[in-house]
mmCIF file of C-alpha atoms in Angstrom:
data_model
loop_
_atom_site.group_PDB
_atom_site.id
_atom_site.type_symbol
_atom_site.label_atom_id
_atom_site.label_comp_id
_atom_site.label_asym_id
_atom_site.label_seq_id
_atom_site.Cartn_x
_atom_site.Cartn_y
_atom_site.Cartn_z
ATOM 1 C CA MET A 1 223.063 186.942 171.642
ATOM 2 C CA GLU A 2 226.598 186.977 170.202
ATOM 3 C CA GLY A 3 227.190 187.215 166.559
ATOM 4 C CA ASP A 4 228.576 183.643 166.315
ATOM 5 C CA GLN A 5 226.081 182.039 168.291
ATOM 6 C CA THR A 6 222.897 180.429 166.951
ATOM 7 C CA ASP A 7 219.392 180.349 168.341
ATOM 8 C CA THR A 8 218.518 176.792 167.706
ATOM 9 C CA ARG A 9 214.732 177.260 168.090
ATOM 10 C CA LEU A 10 214.675 179.776 165.269
ATOM 11 C CA ALA A 11 217.223 177.987 163.122
ATOM 12 C CA SER A 12 215.078 174.803 163.094
ATOM 13 C CA THR A 13 212.443 176.685 161.307
ATOM 14 C CA LEU A 14 214.521 178.230 158.496
ATOM 15 C CA ARG A 15 214.467 176.967 154.742
ATOM 16 C CA PHE A 16 217.953 178.028 154.160
ATOM 17 C CA THR A 17 221.358 177.361 155.504
ATOM 18 C CA PRO A 18 223.378 180.574 156.195
ATOM 19 C CA HIS A 19 226.875 180.664 154.757
ATOM 20 C CA ARG A 20 229.665 180.544 157.451
ATOM 21 C CA ALA A 21 232.681 180.236 155.619
ATOM 22 C CA GLU A 22 235.259 182.754 154.755
ATOM 23 C CA PRO A 23 234.530 184.132 151.145
ATOM 24 C CA VAL A 24 236.466 182.317 148.182
ATOM 25 C CA VAL A 25 238.703 184.857 146.242
ATOM 26 C CA LEU A 26 238.718 184.139 142.491
ATOM 27 C CA GLY A 27 240.910 186.064 140.378
ATOM 28 C CA GLU A 28 241.620 185.488 136.693
ATOM 29 C CA LYS A 29 244.448 182.862 137.336
ATOM 30 C CA GLU A 30 242.243 181.044 139.766
ATOM 31 C CA ILE A 31 239.258 180.849 137.367
ATOM 32 C CA ALA A 32 241.415 179.757 134.615
ATOM 33 C CA ALA A 33 243.188 177.111 136.663
ATOM 34 C CA SER A 34 239.877 175.657 137.917
ATOM 35 C CA GLY A 35 238.247 175.505 134.601
ATOM 36 C CA SER A 36 235.334 177.600 135.831
ATOM 37 C CA ALA A 37 235.268 180.144 133.027
ATOM 38 C CA LEU A 38 232.084 180.139 131.391
ATOM 39 C CA SER A 39 231.729 179.360 127.663
ATOM 40 C CA VAL A 40 229.735 181.705 125.349
ATOM 41 C CA ARG A 41 226.955 179.160 125.376
ATOM 42 C CA GLU A 42 226.723 178.915 129.039
ATOM 43 C CA VAL A 43 226.635 182.627 129.273
ATOM 44 C CA HIS A 44 223.718 182.741 126.842
ATOM 45 C CA ASP A 45 221.903 179.928 128.727
ATOM 46 C CA VAL A 46 222.213 181.455 132.038
ATOM 47 C CA LEU A 47 221.157 184.840 130.748
ATOM 48 C CA ASP A 48 217.972 183.300 129.216
ATOM 49 C CA GLN A 49 216.949 182.229 132.854
ATOM 50 C CA ALA A 50 217.893 185.749 134.058
ATOM 51 C CA TRP A 51 215.619 187.399 131.550
ATOM 52 C CA HIS A 52 212.788 184.976 132.365
ATOM 53 C CA ASP A 53 213.240 185.997 136.026
ATOM 54 C CA ILE A 54 213.389 189.631 135.544
ATOM 55 C CA ARG A 55 210.176 189.532 133.517
ATOM 56 C CA ASN A 56 208.425 187.418 136.145
ATOM 57 C CA GLY A 57 209.564 189.792 139.029
ATOM 58 C CA ARG A 58 211.990 187.035 140.529
ATOM 59 C CA ALA A 59 215.075 189.149 140.013
ATOM 60 C CA LEU A 60 215.899 192.700 141.022
ATOM 61 C CA GLY A 61 218.676 195.143 140.582
ATOM 62 C CA HIS A 62 219.717 198.737 140.352
ATOM 63 C CA LYS A 63 222.897 200.801 139.393
ATOM 64 C CA SER A 64 224.616 203.777 140.989
ATOM 65 C CA VAL A 65 227.487 205.680 139.237
ATOM 66 C CA LEU A 66 229.855 208.409 140.587
ATOM 67 C CA SER A 67 231.109 210.176 137.476
ATOM 68 C CA LEU A 68 234.309 212.159 138.165
ATOM 69 C CA PRO A 69 234.841 215.511 136.226
ATOM 70 C CA GLU A 70 237.108 215.039 133.417
ATOM 71 C CA GLU A 71 238.687 218.646 133.905
ATOM 72 C CA ALA A 72 239.742 217.590 137.332
ATOM 73 C CA PHE A 73 241.383 214.695 136.091
ATOM 74 C CA TRP A 74 243.499 216.467 133.442
ATOM 75 C CA GLN A 75 244.656 219.212 135.909
ATOM 76 C CA GLU A 76 245.546 216.638 138.604
ATOM 77 C CA ALA A 77 247.447 214.634 136.151
ATOM 78 C CA GLY A 78 249.383 217.692 135.124
ATOM 79 C CA TYR A 79 247.867 218.495 131.673
ATOM 80 C CA GLN A 80 246.831 221.870 130.585
ATOM 81 C CA GLY A 81 243.731 220.497 128.903
ATOM 82 C CA ARG A 82 242.487 217.432 127.019
ATOM 83 C CA PRO A 83 245.318 215.771 125.091
ATOM 84 C CA VAL A 84 244.661 215.513 121.244
ATOM 85 C CA GLU A 85 244.712 211.741 121.430
ATOM 86 C CA PHE A 86 241.447 211.808 123.552
ATOM 87 C CA ALA A 87 239.689 214.113 121.191
ATOM 88 C CA GLY A 88 236.052 212.685 120.525
ATOM 89 C CA GLU A 89 236.476 210.150 123.211
ATOM 90 C CA ARG A 90 234.779 209.850 126.753
ATOM 91 C CA LEU A 91 237.306 209.464 129.354
ATOM 92 C CA GLY A 92 234.817 207.790 131.395
ATOM 93 C CA TRP A 93 236.444 208.338 134.674
ATOM 94 C CA LYS A 94 233.860 206.822 137.048
ATOM 95 C CA LEU A 95 233.071 204.443 139.855
ATOM 96 C CA SER A 96 229.956 202.136 139.440
ATOM 97 C CA CYS A 97 228.054 200.023 141.704
ATOM 98 C CA LEU A 98 225.647 197.302 140.290
ATOM 99 C CA TYR A 99 223.687 195.387 142.746
ATOM 100 C CA GLY A 100 220.992 192.604 142.643
ATOM 101 C CA ALA A 101 219.237 189.735 144.014
ATOM 102 C CA ASN A 102 217.565 186.612 142.653
ATOM 103 C CA PRO A 103 215.748 183.713 144.390
ATOM 104 C CA GLU A 104 219.177 182.310 145.763
ATOM 105 C CA PHE A 105 221.842 185.027 145.573
ATOM 106 C CA ALA A 106 222.576 188.613 145.980
ATOM 107 C CA GLY A 107 225.501 190.590 144.987
ATOM 108 C CA VAL A 108 227.321 193.727 144.170
ATOM 109 C CA LYS A 109 229.549 194.510 141.178
ATOM 110 C CA VAL A 110 232.129 197.380 141.744
ATOM 111 C CA ILE A 111 233.494 199.023 138.553
ATOM 112 C CA GLY A 112 236.444 201.406 138.356
ATOM 113 C CA ALA A 113 236.944 202.891 134.948
ATOM 114 C CA ASN A 114 239.201 205.403 133.055
ATOM 115 C CA ALA A 115 240.026 205.441 129.510
ATOM 116 C CA PHE A 116 243.537 206.934 130.363
ATOM 117 C CA ASN A 117 244.432 203.563 131.714
ATOM 118 C CA ARG A 118 245.671 202.351 128.268
ATOM 119 C CA HIS A 119 248.793 204.669 128.731
ATOM 120 C CA PHE A 120 249.673 202.506 131.775
ATOM 121 C CA GLY A 121 249.117 199.197 129.808
ATOM 122 C CA LEU A 122 245.824 198.599 131.879
ATOM 123 C CA ARG A 123 242.307 197.790 130.961
ATOM 124 C CA ARG A 124 239.830 200.808 130.685
ATOM 125 C CA SER A 125 237.765 199.196 133.503
ATOM 126 C CA ARG A 126 237.963 196.442 135.879
ATOM 127 C CA SER A 127 234.981 194.791 137.675
ATOM 128 C CA THR A 128 235.121 193.037 141.094
ATOM 129 C CA TYR A 129 231.995 191.132 142.185
ATOM 130 C CA ILE A 130 231.060 190.337 145.665
ATOM 131 C CA LEU A 131 228.564 187.184 145.650
ATOM 132 C CA MET A 132 226.444 186.696 148.581
ATOM 133 C CA GLU A 133 224.028 184.107 149.977
ATOM 134 C CA LYS A 134 220.822 186.040 149.612
ATOM 135 C CA PHE A 135 218.915 185.530 153.123
ATOM 136 C CA SER A 136 221.925 186.123 155.311
ATOM 137 C CA MET A 137 223.700 188.347 152.967
ATOM 138 C CA GLN A 138 227.018 186.891 153.832
ATOM 139 C CA PRO A 139 229.600 187.060 151.161
ATOM 140 C CA ILE A 140 230.192 183.610 149.488
ATOM 141 C CA ALA A 141 232.904 184.724 146.924
ATOM 142 C CA ILE A 142 234.904 187.735 145.596
ATOM 143 C CA ILE A 143 235.414 187.297 141.926
ATOM 144 C CA ASP A 144 237.030 189.244 139.133
ATOM 145 C CA ALA A 145 234.001 189.776 136.722
ATOM 146 C CA THR A 146 235.828 191.711 134.245
ATOM 147 C CA ALA A 147 235.712 189.170 131.445
ATOM 148 C CA LEU A 148 232.132 188.172 132.621
ATOM 149 C CA SER A 149 230.963 191.832 132.350
ATOM 150 C CA ALA A 150 232.071 191.973 128.644
ATOM 151 C CA ALA A 151 230.289 188.704 127.858
ATOM 152 C CA ARG A 152 226.986 189.703 129.337
ATOM 153 C CA THR A 153 227.067 193.026 127.374
ATOM 154 C CA GLY A 154 228.114 191.244 124.204
ATOM 155 C CA ALA A 155 225.233 188.677 124.501
ATOM 156 C CA TYR A 156 222.667 191.461 123.826
ATOM 157 C CA ALA A 157 223.844 191.311 120.188
ATOM 158 C CA SER A 158 222.306 187.874 119.530
ATOM 159 C CA GLN A 159 219.293 188.741 121.680
ATOM 160 C CA VAL A 160 218.488 191.946 119.835
ATOM 161 C CA LEU A 161 219.258 190.468 116.348
ATOM 162 C CA GLY A 162 216.351 187.798 117.154
ATOM 163 C CA LEU A 163 214.155 190.871 117.369
ATOM 164 C CA CYS A 164 215.103 192.433 114.137
ATOM 165 C CA PRO A 165 212.575 192.053 111.193
ATOM 166 C CA ILE A 166 215.292 191.242 108.503
ATOM 167 C CA GLU A 167 214.054 188.983 106.026
ATOM 168 C CA LYS A 168 217.354 188.044 104.464
ATOM 169 C CA ASP A 169 219.426 184.618 104.612
ATOM 170 C CA GLN A 170 222.827 186.464 104.939
ATOM 171 C CA ILE A 171 222.869 189.447 106.948
ATOM 172 C CA THR A 172 225.507 192.198 106.841
ATOM 173 C CA VAL A 173 226.623 193.575 110.269
ATOM 174 C CA PHE A 174 228.431 196.889 110.769
ATOM 175 C CA LEU A 175 230.127 196.953 114.253
ATOM 176 C CA PHE A 176 231.500 200.088 115.612
ATOM 177 C CA GLY A 177 234.251 199.323 118.382
ATOM 178 C CA ALA A 178 237.103 196.737 118.774
ATOM 179 C CA GLY A 179 237.470 196.427 122.422
ATOM 180 C CA PRO A 180 236.444 193.697 124.813
ATOM 181 C CA VAL A 181 232.698 194.153 124.371
ATOM 182 C CA ALA A 182 233.222 194.040 120.598
ATOM 183 C CA LYS A 183 235.039 190.722 120.884
ATOM 184 C CA ALA A 184 232.245 189.385 123.038
ATOM 185 C CA ILE A 185 229.603 190.608 120.480
ATOM 186 C CA LEU A 186 231.239 188.645 117.680
ATOM 187 C CA ALA A 187 231.431 185.595 119.899
ATOM 188 C CA SER A 188 227.707 185.970 120.789
ATOM 189 C CA LEU A 189 226.788 186.276 117.041
ATOM 190 C CA ALA A 190 229.065 183.346 116.394
ATOM 191 C CA ASP A 191 227.254 181.196 118.881
ATOM 192 C CA ARG A 192 223.510 181.934 118.453
ATOM 193 C CA ALA A 193 223.283 183.568 114.871
ATOM 194 C CA ALA A 194 226.235 182.193 112.738
ATOM 195 C CA PHE A 195 223.873 180.894 110.089
ATOM 196 C CA ARG A 196 222.193 184.167 109.678
ATOM 197 C CA ILE A 197 225.416 186.264 109.100
ATOM 198 C CA GLY A 198 227.313 186.628 106.106
ATOM 199 C CA ARG A 199 229.799 189.310 106.812
ATOM 200 C CA VAL A 200 230.733 191.639 109.740
ATOM 201 C CA TYR A 201 232.560 194.991 109.040
ATOM 202 C CA LEU A 202 234.437 196.323 111.989
ATOM 203 C CA LYS A 203 235.408 199.964 112.456
ATOM 204 C CA ALA A 204 237.310 201.415 115.440
ATOM 205 C CA ARG A 205 238.738 204.878 116.339
ATOM 206 C CA ARG A 206 242.209 203.407 115.593
ATOM 207 C CA VAL A 207 242.048 201.168 112.587
ATOM 208 C CA GLU A 208 244.994 199.073 113.981
ATOM 209 C CA ARG A 209 242.861 197.854 116.675
ATOM 210 C CA ALA A 210 240.151 196.744 114.345
ATOM 211 C CA LYS A 211 242.768 194.942 112.327
ATOM 212 C CA ALA A 212 244.267 193.415 115.403
ATOM 213 C CA LEU A 213 240.784 192.104 116.360
ATOM 214 C CA GLN A 214 240.114 190.700 112.817
ATOM 215 C CA ALA A 215 243.673 188.980 112.789
ATOM 216 C CA SER A 216 242.904 187.279 116.229
ATOM 217 C CA LEU A 217 239.493 186.040 115.312
ATOM 218 C CA SER A 218 239.225 185.610 111.591
ATOM 219 C CA MET A 219 240.189 181.926 111.623
ATOM 220 C CA THR A 220 237.697 181.132 114.284
ATOM 221 C CA LEU A 221 234.650 182.867 113.375
ATOM 222 C CA PRO A 222 231.858 181.185 111.163
ATOM 223 C CA PHE A 223 231.573 184.499 109.163
ATOM 224 C CA ASP A 224 233.716 186.966 107.372
ATOM 225 C CA ILE A 225 235.051 189.813 109.354
ATOM 226 C CA VAL A 226 236.527 192.813 107.589
ATOM 227 C CA ALA A 227 238.361 195.737 109.323
ATOM 228 C CA VAL A 228 237.723 198.997 107.630
ATOM 229 C CA GLU A 229 239.018 202.563 107.970
ATOM 230 C CA ASP A 230 235.750 204.500 107.011
ATOM 231 C CA SER A 231 231.912 203.982 107.030
ATOM 232 C CA GLY A 232 231.764 203.396 103.232
ATOM 233 C CA PHE A 233 230.337 199.846 103.712
ATOM 234 C CA LEU A 234 227.582 201.159 106.450
ATOM 235 C CA ALA A 235 225.123 201.558 103.683
ATOM 236 C CA GLU A 236 225.208 197.590 102.961
ATOM 237 C CA ALA A 237 224.561 196.935 106.773
ATOM 238 C CA ASP A 238 221.272 195.258 107.950
ATOM 239 C CA PHE A 239 222.290 195.314 111.561
ATOM 240 C CA VAL A 240 224.511 198.050 113.047
ATOM 241 C CA ILE A 241 225.886 197.813 116.450
ATOM 242 C CA THR A 242 227.874 200.710 118.380
ATOM 243 C CA ALA A 243 229.995 199.623 121.164
ATOM 244 C CA THR A 244 232.606 202.552 121.416
ATOM 245 C CA ASN A 245 233.789 204.911 124.104
ATOM 246 C CA SER A 246 232.856 208.023 121.617
ATOM 247 C CA ASP A 247 231.438 211.132 123.072
ATOM 248 C CA ARG A 248 229.534 211.975 119.808
ATOM 249 C CA PRO A 249 227.621 210.102 117.103
ATOM 250 C CA VAL A 250 229.722 207.675 115.111
ATOM 251 C CA PHE A 251 227.748 207.976 111.975
ATOM 252 C CA GLY A 252 225.353 210.132 110.164
ATOM 253 C CA ASP A 253 221.672 209.191 109.665
ATOM 254 C CA HIS A 254 221.981 209.655 105.888
ATOM 255 C CA GLU A 255 224.619 206.863 106.039
ATOM 256 C CA LEU A 256 222.072 204.136 107.078
ATOM 257 C CA ARG A 257 219.969 202.290 105.231
ATOM 258 C CA ARG A 258 216.238 203.216 105.895
ATOM 259 C CA ASP A 259 215.358 199.599 107.027
ATOM 260 C CA ALA A 260 218.741 199.149 108.975
ATOM 261 C CA CYS A 261 218.320 197.954 112.626
ATOM 262 C CA LEU A 262 220.509 199.301 115.302
ATOM 263 C CA LEU A 263 221.732 198.156 118.768
ATOM 264 C CA HIS A 264 223.315 200.745 120.757
ATOM 265 C CA LEU A 265 225.690 199.593 123.793
ATOM 266 C CA GLY A 266 227.897 202.788 124.170
ATOM 267 C CA GLY A 267 227.178 206.398 125.113
ATOM 268 C CA ASP A 268 225.981 209.257 123.204
ATOM 269 C CA GLU A 269 226.798 207.531 119.759
ATOM 270 C CA VAL A 270 223.548 207.670 117.953
ATOM 271 C CA PRO A 271 222.362 210.900 116.056
ATOM 272 C CA ALA A 272 219.121 212.431 117.268
ATOM 273 C CA GLU A 273 217.927 212.486 113.612
ATOM 274 C CA THR A 274 218.207 208.672 113.587
ATOM 275 C CA LEU A 275 216.101 208.173 116.857
ATOM 276 C CA ARG A 276 213.479 210.687 115.610
ATOM 277 C CA ARG A 277 213.193 208.957 112.421
ATOM 278 C CA ILE A 278 212.861 205.425 113.823
ATOM 279 C CA LEU A 279 210.359 206.689 116.394
ATOM 280 C CA ARG A 280 208.224 207.598 113.495
ATOM 281 C CA GLN A 281 208.894 204.997 111.143
ATOM 282 C CA GLY A 282 209.677 201.740 113.022
ATOM 283 C CA GLN A 283 210.265 200.811 116.560
ATOM 284 C CA VAL A 284 212.376 202.073 119.386
ATOM 285 C CA GLY A 285 213.276 200.007 122.377
ATOM 286 C CA CYS A 286 215.643 199.583 125.365
ATOM 287 C CA ASP A 287 216.547 196.838 127.949
ATOM 288 C CA ASP A 288 214.793 198.794 130.707
ATOM 289 C CA LEU A 289 213.210 202.445 130.539
ATOM 290 C CA ALA A 290 213.870 203.427 134.202
ATOM 291 C CA THR A 291 217.391 202.169 134.205
ATOM 292 C CA VAL A 292 218.478 203.712 130.828
ATOM 293 C CA SER A 293 216.780 206.995 131.698
ATOM 294 C CA ARG A 294 218.255 207.399 135.102
ATOM 295 C CA ARG A 295 221.633 206.596 133.957
ATOM 296 C CA ASN A 296 221.108 209.429 131.266
ATOM 297 C CA SER A 297 224.576 208.645 129.460
ATOM 298 C CA GLN A 298 223.166 207.265 125.976
ATOM 299 C CA SER A 299 221.669 208.906 123.126
ATOM 300 C CA LEU A 300 218.198 207.547 123.757
ATOM 301 C CA ALA A 301 217.926 209.103 127.422
ATOM 302 C CA LEU A 302 219.869 212.141 126.293
ATOM 303 C CA GLN A 303 217.094 212.881 123.597
ATOM 304 C CA PHE A 304 214.565 213.400 126.221
ATOM 305 C CA SER A 305 216.727 215.080 129.061
ATOM 306 C CA ARG A 306 218.182 217.590 126.793
ATOM 307 C CA ALA A 307 214.540 218.670 125.992
ATOM 308 C CA GLY A 308 213.747 219.013 129.706
ATOM 309 C CA SER A 309 211.863 215.825 129.977
ATOM 310 C CA SER A 310 212.733 212.151 130.569
ATOM 311 C CA LEU A 311 212.764 208.823 128.808
ATOM 312 C CA GLU A 312 211.060 207.207 131.789
ATOM 313 C CA ALA A 313 208.261 209.731 131.765
ATOM 314 C CA LEU A 314 207.560 209.896 127.973
ATOM 315 C CA GLY A 315 208.815 206.342 126.789
ATOM 316 C CA PRO A 316 205.546 204.479 127.569
ATOM 317 C CA HIS A 317 203.448 207.081 125.837
ATOM 318 C CA LEU A 318 205.596 206.809 122.680
ATOM 319 C CA GLY A 319 205.436 203.025 122.559
ATOM 320 C CA ILE A 320 209.024 202.414 123.431
ATOM 321 C CA LEU A 321 209.513 198.808 124.320
ATOM 322 C CA GLU A 322 211.403 197.116 127.045
ATOM 323 C CA LEU A 323 213.290 193.912 127.103
ATOM 324 C CA SER A 324 212.597 193.794 130.747
ATOM 325 C CA LYS A 325 208.817 193.646 130.199
ATOM 326 C CA THR A 326 208.509 191.266 127.308
ATOM 327 C CA LYS A 327 210.435 189.427 124.465
ATOM 328 C CA ASP A 328 207.468 189.513 122.145
ATOM 329 C CA TRP A 329 208.152 192.717 120.243
ATOM 330 C CA ARG A 330 206.418 191.960 116.935
ATOM 331 C CA VAL A 331 208.310 194.501 114.808
ATOM 332 C CA GLN A 332 206.736 194.815 111.352
ATOM 333 C CA PRO A 333 208.961 193.384 108.642
ATOM 334 C CA GLY A 334 211.120 195.945 106.790
ATOM 335 C CA ALA A 335 210.686 198.445 109.713
ATOM 336 C CA PRO A 336 213.741 200.027 111.094
ATOM 337 C CA LEU A 337 214.451 198.942 114.898
ATOM 338 C CA SER A 338 216.593 200.855 117.346
ATOM 339 C CA VAL A 339 217.550 199.168 120.742
ATOM 340 C CA THR A 340 219.416 200.764 123.552
ATOM 341 C CA CYS A 341 220.886 198.725 126.165
ATOM 342 C CA VAL A 342 222.694 200.106 129.103
ATOM 343 C CA GLY A 343 223.205 196.521 130.875
ATOM 344 C CA LEU A 344 220.770 195.546 133.602
ATOM 345 C CA PRO A 345 222.579 194.918 136.890
ATOM 346 C CA VAL A 346 221.240 191.743 137.836
ATOM 347 C CA LEU A 347 222.494 190.099 134.676
ATOM 348 C CA ASP A 348 225.866 190.137 136.368
ATOM 349 C CA LEU A 349 224.719 188.302 139.351
ATOM 350 C CA TYR A 350 223.439 185.572 137.140
ATOM 351 C CA VAL A 351 226.621 185.003 135.177
ATOM 352 C CA VAL A 352 228.862 185.269 138.461
ATOM 353 C CA ALA A 353 226.650 182.981 140.384
ATOM 354 C CA ALA A 354 226.877 180.308 137.420
ATOM 355 C CA LEU A 355 230.673 180.773 137.339
ATOM 356 C CA PHE A 356 230.837 180.319 141.195
ATOM 357 C CA GLN A 357 228.696 177.124 140.965
ATOM 358 C CA LYS A 358 230.836 175.774 138.348
ATOM 359 C CA TYR A 359 233.994 176.362 140.470
ATOM 360 C CA ARG A 360 232.181 174.656 143.307
ATOM 361 C CA ALA A 361 231.287 171.726 141.387
ATOM 362 C CA SER A 362 234.909 171.390 140.156
ATOM 363 C CA ARG A 363 236.126 171.427 143.682
ATOM 364 C CA GLU A 364 233.594 168.585 144.763
ATOM 365 C CA THR A 365 234.804 166.293 142.137
#
């Protein structure tokens, strides 16, 4: 039978209607013009459903990454070695593919990234999502998901803060990073935890970036935000978030309060000493053991792989918890908590599908 013909006998028994139209292409301009961009609250609401489906086995996803050698980039770009302005920073020259499926949709997110892009006035990474009807696997839409990717990552901040056993009315947060994810973190905290936060200290590799982010948001956030040049105020922090492109730890364990809680969203940013201490004295967790372990780019996974083992193999025996398994962590009051989140691929599917459905609804009115 030809591909454009239908077996009416078989089709009559189907419980779904295959998608036949050409996929819609939604770039940033089309999303803005149609009013389809998701608010922070809408992102949180759809991610609540995503986590429910993940924990009940209704949503699946995986990630593949092709990391290209930095040495090859510098040579091919005409440099003798790594330029001094990239000292202490991951180039992150890679191609990533995140794919997932839920009860209604399937999809693939393709990410191209290179920190060198800032010298061209380009973003470090760009995400393109191909949304598909799940059963026929026909493409429905091709969507610029760069902003959505930052939003779904930033949403981890309020989710993890809700797990922290912090018994204070006004929490002090210390945020490392001043890029799109840092901005999304602040938006997430403002939407779901504004009443709990008194002040956020903001530190970036280049202090002018931290000051620029502070200036752009200070009049809109419901808590104080202060750009700082060093980690002097880290000792005051109840909740520490790392969201940088650093290739080494961004603080020393001695700089943290013993009961401070930590959310780790970047690469190898957390000292091994910190992770060992919290394993002994508090609770360590991640969004998903297998995904963090196999990606092997963050401090928690590297702690095990550098010793010849893996987080996936030893994590369950050490009591390391997973957001993908349960939301009831029951961390003891006053105990330190460290949570590493790599970003589960199927989360992108939910926010992209929600944006597409909002776009489709706008076209029908």
